[in-house]
Amino acid sequence: MPKGGEEAVNMAQQEMEFRVDMFSRLTAACFEKCIGRSYKDSELNVGENSCIDRCVAKYWQVTGIVGQMLGGAQFPGK
């Protein structure tokens, strides 16, 4: 495989590992915050659904802000 193709494959693999790790951390954080210890129902209730929606939205917002800061972009609001 040409060196450029090998680099592209390595970059794609790193990106996939990053996304899987981020999803795992998001799932763990929101589950811990939003889901009760006792499972009474087989489906999420309204409160749990709302909590998860907010948790995921905040997680992505913070991830975007951190990414901008690390990328050299200016922090929003400053």
PDB file of C-alpha atoms in Angstrom:
ATOM      1  CA  MET A   1       0.000   0.000   0.000  1.00  0.00           C
ATOM      2  CA  PRO A   2       1.371   3.467  -0.851  1.00  0.00           C
ATOM      3  CA  LYS A   3       2.453   5.577   2.105  1.00  0.00           C
ATOM      4  CA  GLY A   4      -0.355   8.132   1.560  1.00  0.00           C
ATOM      5  CA  GLY A   5      -2.970   5.379   1.591  1.00  0.00           C
ATOM      6  CA  GLU A   6      -1.521   3.881   4.750  1.00  0.00           C
ATOM      7  CA  GLU A   7      -1.616   7.272   6.474  1.00  0.00           C
ATOM      8  CA  ALA A   8      -5.242   7.754   5.435  1.00  0.00           C
ATOM      9  CA  VAL A   9      -6.159   4.340   6.851  1.00  0.00           C
ATOM     10  CA  ASN A  10      -4.354   5.131  10.119  1.00  0.00           C
ATOM     11  CA  MET A  11      -6.120   8.487  10.387  1.00  0.00           C
ATOM     12  CA  ALA A  12      -9.507   6.879   9.718  1.00  0.00           C
ATOM     13  CA  GLN A  13      -8.800   4.223  12.346  1.00  0.00           C
ATOM     14  CA  GLN A  14      -7.821   6.865  14.914  1.00  0.00           C
ATOM     15  CA  GLU A  15     -10.965   8.862  14.106  1.00  0.00           C
ATOM     16  CA  MET A  16     -13.134   5.777  14.569  1.00  0.00           C
ATOM     17  CA  GLU A  17     -11.456   4.942  17.897  1.00  0.00           C
ATOM     18  CA  PHE A  18     -11.988   8.537  19.038  1.00  0.00           C
ATOM     19  CA  ARG A  19     -15.682   8.442  18.110  1.00  0.00           C
ATOM     20  CA  VAL A  20     -16.244   5.085  19.820  1.00  0.00           C
ATOM     21  CA  ASP A  21     -14.505   6.349  22.966  1.00  0.00           C
ATOM     22  CA  MET A  22     -16.526   9.572  22.953  1.00  0.00           C
ATOM     23  CA  PHE A  23     -19.788   7.662  22.529  1.00  0.00           C
ATOM     24  CA  SER A  24     -18.844   5.327  25.388  1.00  0.00           C
ATOM     25  CA  ARG A  25     -18.048   8.251  27.685  1.00  0.00           C
ATOM     26  CA  LEU A  26     -21.261  10.054  26.712  1.00  0.00           C
ATOM     27  CA  THR A  27     -23.330   6.930  27.334  1.00  0.00           C
ATOM     28  CA  ALA A  28     -21.724   6.283  30.709  1.00  0.00           C
ATOM     29  CA  ALA A  29     -22.039   9.892  31.891  1.00  0.00           C
ATOM     30  CA  CYS A  30     -25.675  10.320  30.866  1.00  0.00           C
ATOM     31  CA  PHE A  31     -26.684   6.870  32.125  1.00  0.00           C
ATOM     32  CA  GLU A  32     -25.116   7.574  35.512  1.00  0.00           C
ATOM     33  CA  LYS A  33     -26.830  10.946  35.729  1.00  0.00           C
ATOM     34  CA  CYS A  34     -30.270  10.122  34.340  1.00  0.00           C
ATOM     35  CA  ILE A  35     -31.165   6.506  34.981  1.00  0.00           C
ATOM     36  CA  GLY A  36     -32.274   5.404  38.436  1.00  0.00           C
ATOM     37  CA  ARG A  37     -30.727   2.453  40.230  1.00  0.00           C
ATOM     38  CA  SER A  38     -33.967   0.503  40.358  1.00  0.00           C
ATOM     39  CA  TYR A  39     -35.431  -0.623  37.071  1.00  0.00           C
ATOM     40  CA  LYS A  40     -39.204  -0.614  37.386  1.00  0.00           C
ATOM     41  CA  ASP A  41     -40.178  -0.225  33.742  1.00  0.00           C
ATOM     42  CA  SER A  42     -38.879  -1.781  30.558  1.00  0.00           C
ATOM     43  CA  GLU A  43     -38.810   1.642  28.872  1.00  0.00           C
ATOM     44  CA  LEU A  44     -37.546   5.073  29.851  1.00  0.00           C
ATOM     45  CA  ASN A  45     -40.031   7.347  31.555  1.00  0.00           C
ATOM     46  CA  VAL A  46     -40.630  10.975  30.540  1.00  0.00           C
ATOM     47  CA  GLY A  47     -38.222  12.365  33.142  1.00  0.00           C
ATOM     48  CA  GLU A  48     -35.432  10.011  32.102  1.00  0.00           C
ATOM     49  CA  ASN A  49     -35.995  10.843  28.423  1.00  0.00           C
ATOM     50  CA  SER A  50     -35.833  14.582  29.130  1.00  0.00           C
ATOM     51  CA  CYS A  51     -32.719  14.181  31.254  1.00  0.00           C
ATOM     52  CA  ILE A  52     -30.965  12.159  28.565  1.00  0.00           C
ATOM     53  CA  ASP A  53     -31.904  14.697  25.871  1.00  0.00           C
ATOM     54  CA  ARG A  54     -30.459  17.543  27.933  1.00  0.00           C
ATOM     55  CA  CYS A  55     -27.394  15.548  28.945  1.00  0.00           C
ATOM     56  CA  VAL A  56     -26.522  14.598  25.365  1.00  0.00           C
ATOM     57  CA  ALA A  57     -27.100  18.158  24.103  1.00  0.00           C
ATOM     58  CA  LYS A  58     -24.834  19.597  26.809  1.00  0.00           C
ATOM     59  CA  TYR A  59     -22.183  16.948  26.196  1.00  0.00           C
ATOM     60  CA  TRP A  60     -22.033  17.767  22.466  1.00  0.00           C
ATOM     61  CA  GLN A  61     -22.050  21.501  23.170  1.00  0.00           C
ATOM     62  CA  VAL A  62     -19.134  21.223  25.579  1.00  0.00           C
ATOM     63  CA  THR A  63     -17.283  18.880  23.215  1.00  0.00           C
ATOM     64  CA  GLY A  64     -17.689  21.455  20.443  1.00  0.00           C
ATOM     65  CA  ILE A  65     -16.436  24.312  22.624  1.00  0.00           C
ATOM     66  CA  VAL A  66     -13.415  22.308  23.769  1.00  0.00           C
ATOM     67  CA  GLY A  67     -12.686  21.309  20.178  1.00  0.00           C
ATOM     68  CA  GLN A  68     -12.803  24.947  19.093  1.00  0.00           C
ATOM     69  CA  MET A  69     -10.522  25.984  21.929  1.00  0.00           C
ATOM     70  CA  LEU A  70      -8.029  23.237  21.163  1.00  0.00           C
ATOM     71  CA  GLY A  71      -8.204  24.095  17.467  1.00  0.00           C
ATOM     72  CA  GLY A  72      -7.267  27.690  18.174  1.00  0.00           C
ATOM     73  CA  ALA A  73     -10.725  29.158  17.590  1.00  0.00           C
ATOM     74  CA  GLN A  74     -11.898  31.880  19.939  1.00  0.00           C
ATOM     75  CA  PHE A  75     -14.145  30.875  22.859  1.00  0.00           C
ATOM     76  CA  PRO A  76     -17.773  31.886  22.189  1.00  0.00           C
ATOM     77  CA  GLY A  77     -18.808  34.928  24.171  1.00  0.00           C
ATOM     78  CA  LYS A  78     -15.293  36.309  24.639  1.00  0.00           C
TER      79      LYS A  78
END
